XYZ file of C-alpha atoms in Angstrom:
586
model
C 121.730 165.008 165.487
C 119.901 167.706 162.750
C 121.092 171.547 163.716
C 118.713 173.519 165.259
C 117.896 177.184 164.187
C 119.398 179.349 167.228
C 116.476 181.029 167.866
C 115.609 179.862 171.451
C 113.000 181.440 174.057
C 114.891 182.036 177.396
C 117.572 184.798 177.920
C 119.982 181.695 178.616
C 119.061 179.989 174.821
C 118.701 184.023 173.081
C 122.355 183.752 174.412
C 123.540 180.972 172.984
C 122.155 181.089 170.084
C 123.507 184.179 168.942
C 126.542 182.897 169.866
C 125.734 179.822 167.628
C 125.178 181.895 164.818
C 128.068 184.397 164.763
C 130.292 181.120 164.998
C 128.592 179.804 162.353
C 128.270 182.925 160.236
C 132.073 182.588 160.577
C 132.725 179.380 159.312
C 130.540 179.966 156.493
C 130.999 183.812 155.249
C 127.560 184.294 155.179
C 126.320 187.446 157.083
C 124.727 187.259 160.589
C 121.740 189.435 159.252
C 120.552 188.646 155.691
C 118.474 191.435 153.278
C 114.860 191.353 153.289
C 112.608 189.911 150.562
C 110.914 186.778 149.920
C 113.584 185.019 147.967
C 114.478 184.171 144.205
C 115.010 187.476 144.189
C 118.538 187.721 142.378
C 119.283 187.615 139.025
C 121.770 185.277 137.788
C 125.325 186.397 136.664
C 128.504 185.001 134.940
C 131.837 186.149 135.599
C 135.241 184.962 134.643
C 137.400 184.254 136.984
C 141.529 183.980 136.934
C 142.418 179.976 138.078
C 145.912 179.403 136.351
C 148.828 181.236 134.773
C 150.961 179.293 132.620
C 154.425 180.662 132.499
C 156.113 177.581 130.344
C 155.970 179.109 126.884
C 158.299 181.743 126.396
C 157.174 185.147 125.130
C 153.730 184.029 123.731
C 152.385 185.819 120.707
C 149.632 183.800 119.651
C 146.866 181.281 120.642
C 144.805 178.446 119.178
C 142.955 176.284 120.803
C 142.433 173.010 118.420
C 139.029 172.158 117.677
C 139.774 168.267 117.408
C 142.768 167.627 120.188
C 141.760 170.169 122.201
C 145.460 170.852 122.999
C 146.717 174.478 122.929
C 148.689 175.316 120.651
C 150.955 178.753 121.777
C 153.512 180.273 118.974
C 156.106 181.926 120.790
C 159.565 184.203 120.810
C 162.086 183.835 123.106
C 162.128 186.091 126.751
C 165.561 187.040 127.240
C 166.919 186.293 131.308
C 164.463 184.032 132.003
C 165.485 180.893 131.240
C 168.980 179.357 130.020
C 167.568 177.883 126.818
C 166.092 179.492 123.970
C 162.026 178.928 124.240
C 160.806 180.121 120.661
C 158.734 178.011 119.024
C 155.974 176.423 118.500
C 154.716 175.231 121.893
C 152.098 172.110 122.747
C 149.991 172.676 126.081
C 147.668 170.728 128.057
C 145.317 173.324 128.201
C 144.262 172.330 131.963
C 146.913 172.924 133.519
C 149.819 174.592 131.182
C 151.935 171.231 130.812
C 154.346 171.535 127.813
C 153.477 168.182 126.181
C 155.780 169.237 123.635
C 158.118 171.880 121.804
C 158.685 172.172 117.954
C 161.496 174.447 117.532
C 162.875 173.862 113.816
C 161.676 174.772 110.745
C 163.496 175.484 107.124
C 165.125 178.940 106.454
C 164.490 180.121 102.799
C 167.430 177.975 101.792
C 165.698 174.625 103.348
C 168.258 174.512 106.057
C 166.725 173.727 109.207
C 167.218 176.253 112.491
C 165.538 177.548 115.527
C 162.555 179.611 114.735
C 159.799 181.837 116.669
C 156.313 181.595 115.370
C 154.495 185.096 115.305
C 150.857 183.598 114.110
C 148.808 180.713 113.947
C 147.083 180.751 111.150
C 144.519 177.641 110.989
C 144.328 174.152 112.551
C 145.455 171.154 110.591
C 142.533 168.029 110.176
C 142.814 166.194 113.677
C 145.830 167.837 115.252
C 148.945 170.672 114.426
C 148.773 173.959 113.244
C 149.857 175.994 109.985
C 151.374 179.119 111.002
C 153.747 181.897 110.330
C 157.159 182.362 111.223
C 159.651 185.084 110.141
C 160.709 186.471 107.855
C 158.400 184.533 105.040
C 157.814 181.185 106.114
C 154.810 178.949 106.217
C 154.948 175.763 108.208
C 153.041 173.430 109.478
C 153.542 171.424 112.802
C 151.532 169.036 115.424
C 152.795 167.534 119.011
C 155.517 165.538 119.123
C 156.834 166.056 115.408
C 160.487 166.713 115.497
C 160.819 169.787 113.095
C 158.264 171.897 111.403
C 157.653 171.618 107.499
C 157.921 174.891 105.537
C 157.951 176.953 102.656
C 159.254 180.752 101.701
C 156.535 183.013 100.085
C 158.671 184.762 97.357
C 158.885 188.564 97.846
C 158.520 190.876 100.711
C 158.633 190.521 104.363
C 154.962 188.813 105.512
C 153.519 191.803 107.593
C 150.185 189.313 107.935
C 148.454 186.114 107.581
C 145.286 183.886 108.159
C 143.832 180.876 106.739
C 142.884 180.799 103.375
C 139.974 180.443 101.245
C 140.500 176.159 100.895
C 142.060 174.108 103.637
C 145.124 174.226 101.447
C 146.124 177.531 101.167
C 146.713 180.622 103.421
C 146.732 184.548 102.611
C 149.213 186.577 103.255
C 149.953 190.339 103.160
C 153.242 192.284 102.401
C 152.300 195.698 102.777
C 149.307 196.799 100.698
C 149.823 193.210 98.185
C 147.282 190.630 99.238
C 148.222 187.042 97.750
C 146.603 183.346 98.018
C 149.537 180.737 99.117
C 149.869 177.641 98.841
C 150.395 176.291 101.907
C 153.052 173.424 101.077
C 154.744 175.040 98.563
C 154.336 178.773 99.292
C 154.032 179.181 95.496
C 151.431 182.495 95.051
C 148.529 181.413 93.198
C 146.833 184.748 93.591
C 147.354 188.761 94.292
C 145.621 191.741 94.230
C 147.360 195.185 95.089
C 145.745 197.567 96.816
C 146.025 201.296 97.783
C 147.575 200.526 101.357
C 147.227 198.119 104.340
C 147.692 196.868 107.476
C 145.562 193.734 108.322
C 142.368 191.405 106.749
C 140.232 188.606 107.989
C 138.248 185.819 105.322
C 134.664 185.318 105.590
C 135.225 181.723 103.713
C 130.613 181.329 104.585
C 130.199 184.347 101.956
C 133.410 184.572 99.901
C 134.836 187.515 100.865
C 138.159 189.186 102.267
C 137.954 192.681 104.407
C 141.131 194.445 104.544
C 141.504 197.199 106.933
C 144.062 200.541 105.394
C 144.762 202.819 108.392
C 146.565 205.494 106.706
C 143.880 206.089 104.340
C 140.675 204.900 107.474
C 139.297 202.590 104.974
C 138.024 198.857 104.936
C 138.422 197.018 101.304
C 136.068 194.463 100.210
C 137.634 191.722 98.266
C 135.932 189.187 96.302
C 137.099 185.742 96.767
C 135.958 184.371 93.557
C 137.392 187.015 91.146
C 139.954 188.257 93.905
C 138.999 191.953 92.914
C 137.773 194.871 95.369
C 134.270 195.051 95.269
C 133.562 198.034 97.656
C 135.252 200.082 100.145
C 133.926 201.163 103.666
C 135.158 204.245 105.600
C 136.314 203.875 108.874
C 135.907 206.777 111.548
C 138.916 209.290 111.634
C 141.098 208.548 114.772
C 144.922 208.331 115.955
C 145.502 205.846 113.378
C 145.989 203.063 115.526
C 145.126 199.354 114.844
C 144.367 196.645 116.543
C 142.762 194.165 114.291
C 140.134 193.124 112.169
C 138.316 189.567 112.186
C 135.137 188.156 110.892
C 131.999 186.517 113.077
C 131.849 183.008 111.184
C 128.305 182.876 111.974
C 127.211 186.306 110.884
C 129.327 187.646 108.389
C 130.006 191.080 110.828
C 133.499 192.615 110.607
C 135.041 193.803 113.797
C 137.837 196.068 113.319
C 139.953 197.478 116.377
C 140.667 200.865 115.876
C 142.151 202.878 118.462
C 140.619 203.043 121.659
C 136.878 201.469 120.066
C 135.875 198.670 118.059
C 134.219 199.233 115.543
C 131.182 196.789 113.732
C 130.018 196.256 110.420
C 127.721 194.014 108.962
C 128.353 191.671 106.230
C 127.379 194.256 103.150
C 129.822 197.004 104.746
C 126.984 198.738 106.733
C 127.875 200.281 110.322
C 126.754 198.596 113.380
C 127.921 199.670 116.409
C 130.862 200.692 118.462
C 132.193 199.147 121.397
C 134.300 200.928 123.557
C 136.667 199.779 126.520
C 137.298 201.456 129.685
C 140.057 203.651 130.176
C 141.279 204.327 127.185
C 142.562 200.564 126.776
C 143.297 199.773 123.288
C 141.731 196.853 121.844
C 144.387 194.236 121.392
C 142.825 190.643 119.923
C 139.169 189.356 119.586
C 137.777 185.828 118.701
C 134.020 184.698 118.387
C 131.973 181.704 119.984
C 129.691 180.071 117.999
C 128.033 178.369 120.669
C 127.290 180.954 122.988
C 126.867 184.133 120.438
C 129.184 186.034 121.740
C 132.420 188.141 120.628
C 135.517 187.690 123.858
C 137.766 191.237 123.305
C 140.774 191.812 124.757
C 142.270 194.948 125.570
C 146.206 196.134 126.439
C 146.846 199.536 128.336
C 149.521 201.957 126.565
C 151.449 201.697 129.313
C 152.559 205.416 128.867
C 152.235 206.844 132.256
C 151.892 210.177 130.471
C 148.724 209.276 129.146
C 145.367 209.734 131.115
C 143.940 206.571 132.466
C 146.912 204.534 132.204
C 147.239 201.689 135.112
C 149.390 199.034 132.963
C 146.092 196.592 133.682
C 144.165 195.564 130.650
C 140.866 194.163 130.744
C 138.806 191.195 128.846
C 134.960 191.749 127.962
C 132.255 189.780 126.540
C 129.815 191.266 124.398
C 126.560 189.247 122.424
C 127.168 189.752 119.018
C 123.340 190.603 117.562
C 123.876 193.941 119.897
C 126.931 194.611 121.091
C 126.263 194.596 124.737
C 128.412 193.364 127.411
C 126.810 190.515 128.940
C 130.056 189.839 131.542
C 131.643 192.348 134.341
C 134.886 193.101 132.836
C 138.029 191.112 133.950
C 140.986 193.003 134.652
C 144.167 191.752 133.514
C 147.230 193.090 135.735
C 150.102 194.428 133.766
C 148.528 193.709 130.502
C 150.046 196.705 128.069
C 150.741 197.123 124.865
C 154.619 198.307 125.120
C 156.312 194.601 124.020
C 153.365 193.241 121.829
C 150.228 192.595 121.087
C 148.213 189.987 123.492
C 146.406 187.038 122.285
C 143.123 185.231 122.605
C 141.598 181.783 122.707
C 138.541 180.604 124.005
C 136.905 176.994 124.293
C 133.729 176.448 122.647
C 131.055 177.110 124.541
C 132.748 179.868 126.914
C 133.952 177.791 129.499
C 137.141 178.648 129.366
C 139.575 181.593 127.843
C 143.000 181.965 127.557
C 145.205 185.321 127.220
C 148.451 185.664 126.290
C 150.726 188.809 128.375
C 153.811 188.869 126.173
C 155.500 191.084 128.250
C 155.162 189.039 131.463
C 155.950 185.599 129.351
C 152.647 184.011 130.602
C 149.328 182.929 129.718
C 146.253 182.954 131.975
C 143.781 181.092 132.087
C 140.425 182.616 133.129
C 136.698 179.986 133.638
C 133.465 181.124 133.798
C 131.315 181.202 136.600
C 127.875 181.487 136.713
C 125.687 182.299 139.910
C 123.599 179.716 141.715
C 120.243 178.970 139.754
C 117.780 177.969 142.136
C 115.769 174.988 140.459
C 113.874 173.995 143.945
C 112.392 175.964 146.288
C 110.854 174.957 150.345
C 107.540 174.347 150.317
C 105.056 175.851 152.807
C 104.730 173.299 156.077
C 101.997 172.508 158.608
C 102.882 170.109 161.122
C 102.187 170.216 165.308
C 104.886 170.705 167.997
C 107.134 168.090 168.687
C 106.999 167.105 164.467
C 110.105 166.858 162.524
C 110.404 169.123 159.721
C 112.327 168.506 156.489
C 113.158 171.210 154.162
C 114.865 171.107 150.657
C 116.507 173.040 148.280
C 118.263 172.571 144.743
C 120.416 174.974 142.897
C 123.289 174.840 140.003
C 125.745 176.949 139.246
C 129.889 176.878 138.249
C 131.414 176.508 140.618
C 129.223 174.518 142.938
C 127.776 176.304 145.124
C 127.565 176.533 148.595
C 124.583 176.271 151.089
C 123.172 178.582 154.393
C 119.694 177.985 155.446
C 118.169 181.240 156.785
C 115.245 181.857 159.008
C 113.128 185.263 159.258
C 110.706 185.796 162.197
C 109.360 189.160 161.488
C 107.537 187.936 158.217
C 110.470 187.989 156.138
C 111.734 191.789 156.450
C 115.193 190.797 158.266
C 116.757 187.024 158.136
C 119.369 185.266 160.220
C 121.623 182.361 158.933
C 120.745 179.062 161.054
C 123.915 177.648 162.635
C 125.234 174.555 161.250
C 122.567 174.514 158.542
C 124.964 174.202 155.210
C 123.249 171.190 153.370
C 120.321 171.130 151.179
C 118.065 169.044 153.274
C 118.008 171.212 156.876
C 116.341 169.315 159.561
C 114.842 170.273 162.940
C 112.116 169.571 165.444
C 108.967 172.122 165.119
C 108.332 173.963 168.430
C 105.356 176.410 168.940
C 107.485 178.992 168.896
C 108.606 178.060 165.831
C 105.028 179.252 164.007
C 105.106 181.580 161.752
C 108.871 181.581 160.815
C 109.728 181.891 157.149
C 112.823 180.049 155.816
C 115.143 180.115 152.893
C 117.741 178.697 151.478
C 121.057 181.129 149.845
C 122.930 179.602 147.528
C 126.472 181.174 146.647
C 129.511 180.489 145.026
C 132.159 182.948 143.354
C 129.550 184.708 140.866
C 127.025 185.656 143.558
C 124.415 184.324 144.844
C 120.581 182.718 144.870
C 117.604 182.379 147.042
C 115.135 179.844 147.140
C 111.320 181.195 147.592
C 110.024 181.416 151.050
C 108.613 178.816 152.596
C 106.841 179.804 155.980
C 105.758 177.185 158.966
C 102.788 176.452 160.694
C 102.825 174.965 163.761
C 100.056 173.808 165.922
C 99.218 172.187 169.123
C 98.317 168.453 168.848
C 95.029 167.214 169.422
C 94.781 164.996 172.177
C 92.234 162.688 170.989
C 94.737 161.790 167.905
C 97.500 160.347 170.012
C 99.308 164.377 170.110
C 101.397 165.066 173.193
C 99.955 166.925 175.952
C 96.485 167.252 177.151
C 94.607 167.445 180.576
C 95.881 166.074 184.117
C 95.030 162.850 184.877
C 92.487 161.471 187.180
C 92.400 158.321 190.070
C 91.603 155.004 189.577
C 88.384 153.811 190.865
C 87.321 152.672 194.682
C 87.510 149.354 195.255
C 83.864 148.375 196.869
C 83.771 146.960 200.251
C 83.337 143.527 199.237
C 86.184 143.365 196.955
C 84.273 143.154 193.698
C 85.427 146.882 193.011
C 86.837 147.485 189.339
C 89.073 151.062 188.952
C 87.550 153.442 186.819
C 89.365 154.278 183.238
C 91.662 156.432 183.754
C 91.960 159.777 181.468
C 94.244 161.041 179.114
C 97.570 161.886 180.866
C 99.002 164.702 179.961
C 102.796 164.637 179.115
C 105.241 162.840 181.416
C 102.276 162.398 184.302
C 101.333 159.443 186.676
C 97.790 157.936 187.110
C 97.083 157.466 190.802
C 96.439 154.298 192.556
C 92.900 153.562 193.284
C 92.329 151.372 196.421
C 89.546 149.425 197.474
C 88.697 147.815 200.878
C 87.529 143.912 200.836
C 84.721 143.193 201.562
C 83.917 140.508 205.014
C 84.424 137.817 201.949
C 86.555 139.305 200.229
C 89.566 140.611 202.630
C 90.719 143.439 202.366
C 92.803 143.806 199.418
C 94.158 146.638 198.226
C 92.239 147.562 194.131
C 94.845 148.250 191.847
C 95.236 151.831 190.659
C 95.007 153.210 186.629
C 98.397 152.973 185.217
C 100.276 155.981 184.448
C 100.635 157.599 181.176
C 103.746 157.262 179.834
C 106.365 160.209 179.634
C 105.855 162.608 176.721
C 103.024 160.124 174.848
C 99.234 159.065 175.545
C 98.675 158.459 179.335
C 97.910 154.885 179.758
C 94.058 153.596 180.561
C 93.684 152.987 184.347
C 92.437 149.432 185.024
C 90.577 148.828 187.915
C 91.393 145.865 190.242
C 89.597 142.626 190.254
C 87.437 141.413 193.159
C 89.307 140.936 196.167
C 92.609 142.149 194.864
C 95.300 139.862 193.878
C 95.854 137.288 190.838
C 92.820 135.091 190.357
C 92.093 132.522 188.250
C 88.873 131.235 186.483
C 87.615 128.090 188.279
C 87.760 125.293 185.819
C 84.599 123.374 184.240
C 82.648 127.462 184.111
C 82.700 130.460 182.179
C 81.900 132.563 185.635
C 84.520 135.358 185.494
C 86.787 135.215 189.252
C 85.615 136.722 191.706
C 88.637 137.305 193.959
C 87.139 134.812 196.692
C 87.819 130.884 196.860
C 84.180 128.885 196.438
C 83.584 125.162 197.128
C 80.076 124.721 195.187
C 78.272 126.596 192.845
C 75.222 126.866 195.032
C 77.526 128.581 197.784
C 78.722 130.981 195.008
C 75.167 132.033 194.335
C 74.854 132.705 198.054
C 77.547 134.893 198.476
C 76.435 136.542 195.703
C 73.402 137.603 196.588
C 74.564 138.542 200.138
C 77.242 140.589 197.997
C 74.477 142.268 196.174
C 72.281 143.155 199.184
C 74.783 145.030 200.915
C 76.178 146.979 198.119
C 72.692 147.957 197.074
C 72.286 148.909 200.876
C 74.768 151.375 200.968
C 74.641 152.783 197.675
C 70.757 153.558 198.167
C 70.382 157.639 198.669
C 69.487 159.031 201.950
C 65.855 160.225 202.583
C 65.592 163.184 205.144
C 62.199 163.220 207.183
């Protein structure tokens, strides 16, 4: 059976069908009385949404997600009381669904002795799988699932306050304190340095050769040459609390992001000021990486989690912003207890946006967040004309992450109010067209857990058959003919019957050669369809045959001879033209 809309003439079926339709409105969580409007009216929206926290890492300080493998890479220190093993290191995850697929916990101290290590950055993937990153105090090393210690090197000098991947695949940079140097990444032997005035943290634009280092005592931004390694120019940075988030590079177009304080602040790739972006709150802008596929910069941003500062809820918040303007083409995501007082969070994201991870150091887990996009509605009902008692067929298509759901809704006051049809959740809803029915406008509302879409309207016509096509209905029916009096009678055609009627049964008297058979009525239209032709009866009533050796149709009585045929025929004919000739009056 196809659902029916509820909407039912009769206080009985008004009754039930409301009933219908909260119980379905119910199941379904769509609302019992729908806005207005003709459909396709919403815009379509992405959100990201929270499906899985992966608590299997430790204290996480940094993300990458590896280009090749696709396996997540998480460096990590260890989170004291909640677990009876040490769980610094480097950490292998399926990025689905958080699986350690493996741990690499060793890597040489400065002396080449091998111990237990946390990694504090990731600095670049290695060809095909691993990682090169940075562990304390000065070590480089290098690392991919299921190795059983990490490779390293010492950078000779100071404490590493930063790193990221180098200029070539084989080397790194490094900071300690205001020295920039170029490391070799198997050897850690500097190849390079330049000294500068102060700072704090840098990201390579390897596209156009160049190094921006961000100096927050000073609120400057250093431009460093890659091919001479000398400062080329110096950009001022807006005056502020002197706190710093960090600075990265857009790959694709050469703009330097620099967290600073509550704001980020853009440049392009010469030095010149973009844009600020600010976060809400007074959240402090914590990590940011850039998509090329999708244009767009994913910033993450901690609380202070100082309850004596104004807007401080210990929730951070991610937000997605299109690079060419800055604007934030996703509703915020808040991230519970995300705050700044045990370390900074981290960010990865898959390519193409799909998916983003976020690293909560103080609550030792990562979470993963997917995108969801609101139903797109890519076909619409069309407009129907059909008569009562026609089944109607209408479709609609929509796409949308996650896949959304379905509720057909029907509007009989020309589309100002609608009301979900009960049991109508599929994309094909099905029903039988009444005459009430014309008029009504339909849709179909797609939703799922970005919002929702609506098909145009399509709006029915419905009509009441024609009875000379074979429609239902029509006028009564009529009697079969009178059988004459000497049998040779034949019962009149009869009508059209209307729906679910009976022809009557026409009767004849027999003639004196005839008997007196009864004629045989019309027979009765069937119930619901075409009423049946009446046939009249043949002469004399009863089942007749032909007499064999003529072509004379049967005449209902028995004849020896043809010549006594013809005579009762014409005695036949007399007497019905007799009493079938009109009265005269004198």
């Amino acid at each position: 059976m196809t659902p029916r809309h509820p909407l039912t003439s009769g206080r009985a079926g008004a009754a039930s069908a409301a009933l219908a339709l909260v119980l379905a409105s119910a199941a379904t969580g769509s609302p019992v009385s729908a806005a207005g409007g003709e459909g396709a009216d919403v815009p379509q929206s992405t959100v990201y949404r929270s499906v899985a926290q992966f608590t299997t890492a430790g204290k996480p300080r940094d993300l990458l997600l590896h280009p090749d493998s696709k396996k997540l890479y998480v460096g990590s220190d260890d989170l004291p009381d909640t677990a009876d093993v040490n769980e610094s290191g480097l950490h292998v995850l399926d990025p689905a669904d958080g699986k350690v697929r493996s741990t690499v916990d060793q890597a040489p101290g400065p002396t080449g002795t091998l111990g237990r290590r946390s990694v504090r950055q990731l600095l670049a993937p290695l060809p095909g799988d691993g990682a090169v990153f940075l562990y304390p105090l000065r070590g480089i090393g290098t690392a991919k699932d299921g190795d059983a210690a990490a490779a390293g090197a010492w950078v000779p000098g100071a404490a590493v306050t930063h790193a990221t991947a180098g200029l070539t695949p084989s080397t790194v940079l490094v900071a300690q304190g205001p020295v920039l140097s170029e490391v070799d990444i198997a050897t850690a032997a500097v190849k390079r340095t330049v000294t500068l005035e102060g700072g704090d943290g840098f990201a390579v634009d390897a596209a156009r050769g160049t190094v921006w280092f961000t100096d927050l005592a000073h609120r400057r931004m250093y431009r460093i040459d890659a091919a001479s390694f000398q400062v080329t120019a110096s950009v001022e940075l807006p005056a502020g609390e002197g706190f710093g988030g960090f600075t990265e590079v857009d790959p694709e177009t050469g703009a330097v992001w620099v967290g600073l304080d509550s704001s980020v602040v853009v440049h392009d790739a010469t030095g010149k000021r973009l844009g600020t972006v600010r976060g809400a709150g007074g959240d402090m802008p914590r990590a940011a990486v850039f998509d090329a596929t999708t244009h767009q910069a994913f910033v993450v941003w901690q609380d202070a989690g100082d309850g004596s500062q104004p807007g401080t809820d210990n929730d951070g918040t991610l937000t997605v912003h299109r690079t060419r303007d800055l604007q934030e083409v996703v509703k915020s995501v808040v991230l519970p207890g995300l705050h700044v007082q045990l370390g900074g969070a981290a960010v990865a994201v898959e390519p193409g946006g799909a998916s983003v991870f976020v690293s909560d150091p103080v609550a030792g887990r990562i979470t993963r967040l997917e995108r969801a996009t609101s139903p797109r509605v890519t076909r619409s009902p069309a407009d129907r004309a059909v008569t009562a008692g026609t089944e109607v067929s209408l479709t609609a298509e929509a796409e949308g992450v996650p896949r959304p759901t379905v509720v057909w809704q029907v509007s009989t006051d020309a589309g100002r109010t609608w009301q979900a049809v009960a049991g109508a959740t599929s994309p094909t809803y099905t029903f039988t067209a009444a005459l009430s029915d014309n008029g009504r406008r339909y849709r179909a509302e797609f939703g799922n857990d970005a919002g929702v879409g609506r098909t145009a309207v399509a709006t029915l016509t419905v009509t009441i058959p024609d009875p000379t096509t074979g429609g239902s209905g029509g006028g009564p029916s009529t009697t079969g003919g009178t059988g004459s009096t000497d049998g040779t009678g034949s019962g009149s055609t009869g009508s059209t019957g209307s729906s679910g009627s009976t022809g009557s049964t026409g009767s004849t008297t027999g003639g004196s050669d005839g008997g007196s058979d009864a004629g045989s009525g019309g027979t009765s239209g069937a119930p619901g369809s075409v009423g049946g032709a009446s046939t009249g009866a043949t002469v004399g009533g009863g089942n007749h045959t032909t007499p064999s050796g003529g072509a004379l149709a049967s005449t209902g009585a028995t004849v020896a001879t043809l010549a006594g045929s013809a005579v009762v025929l014409t005695a036949a004919g007399w007497v019905l033209l007799g009493r079938t000739r009109p009265r005269t009056t004198g």
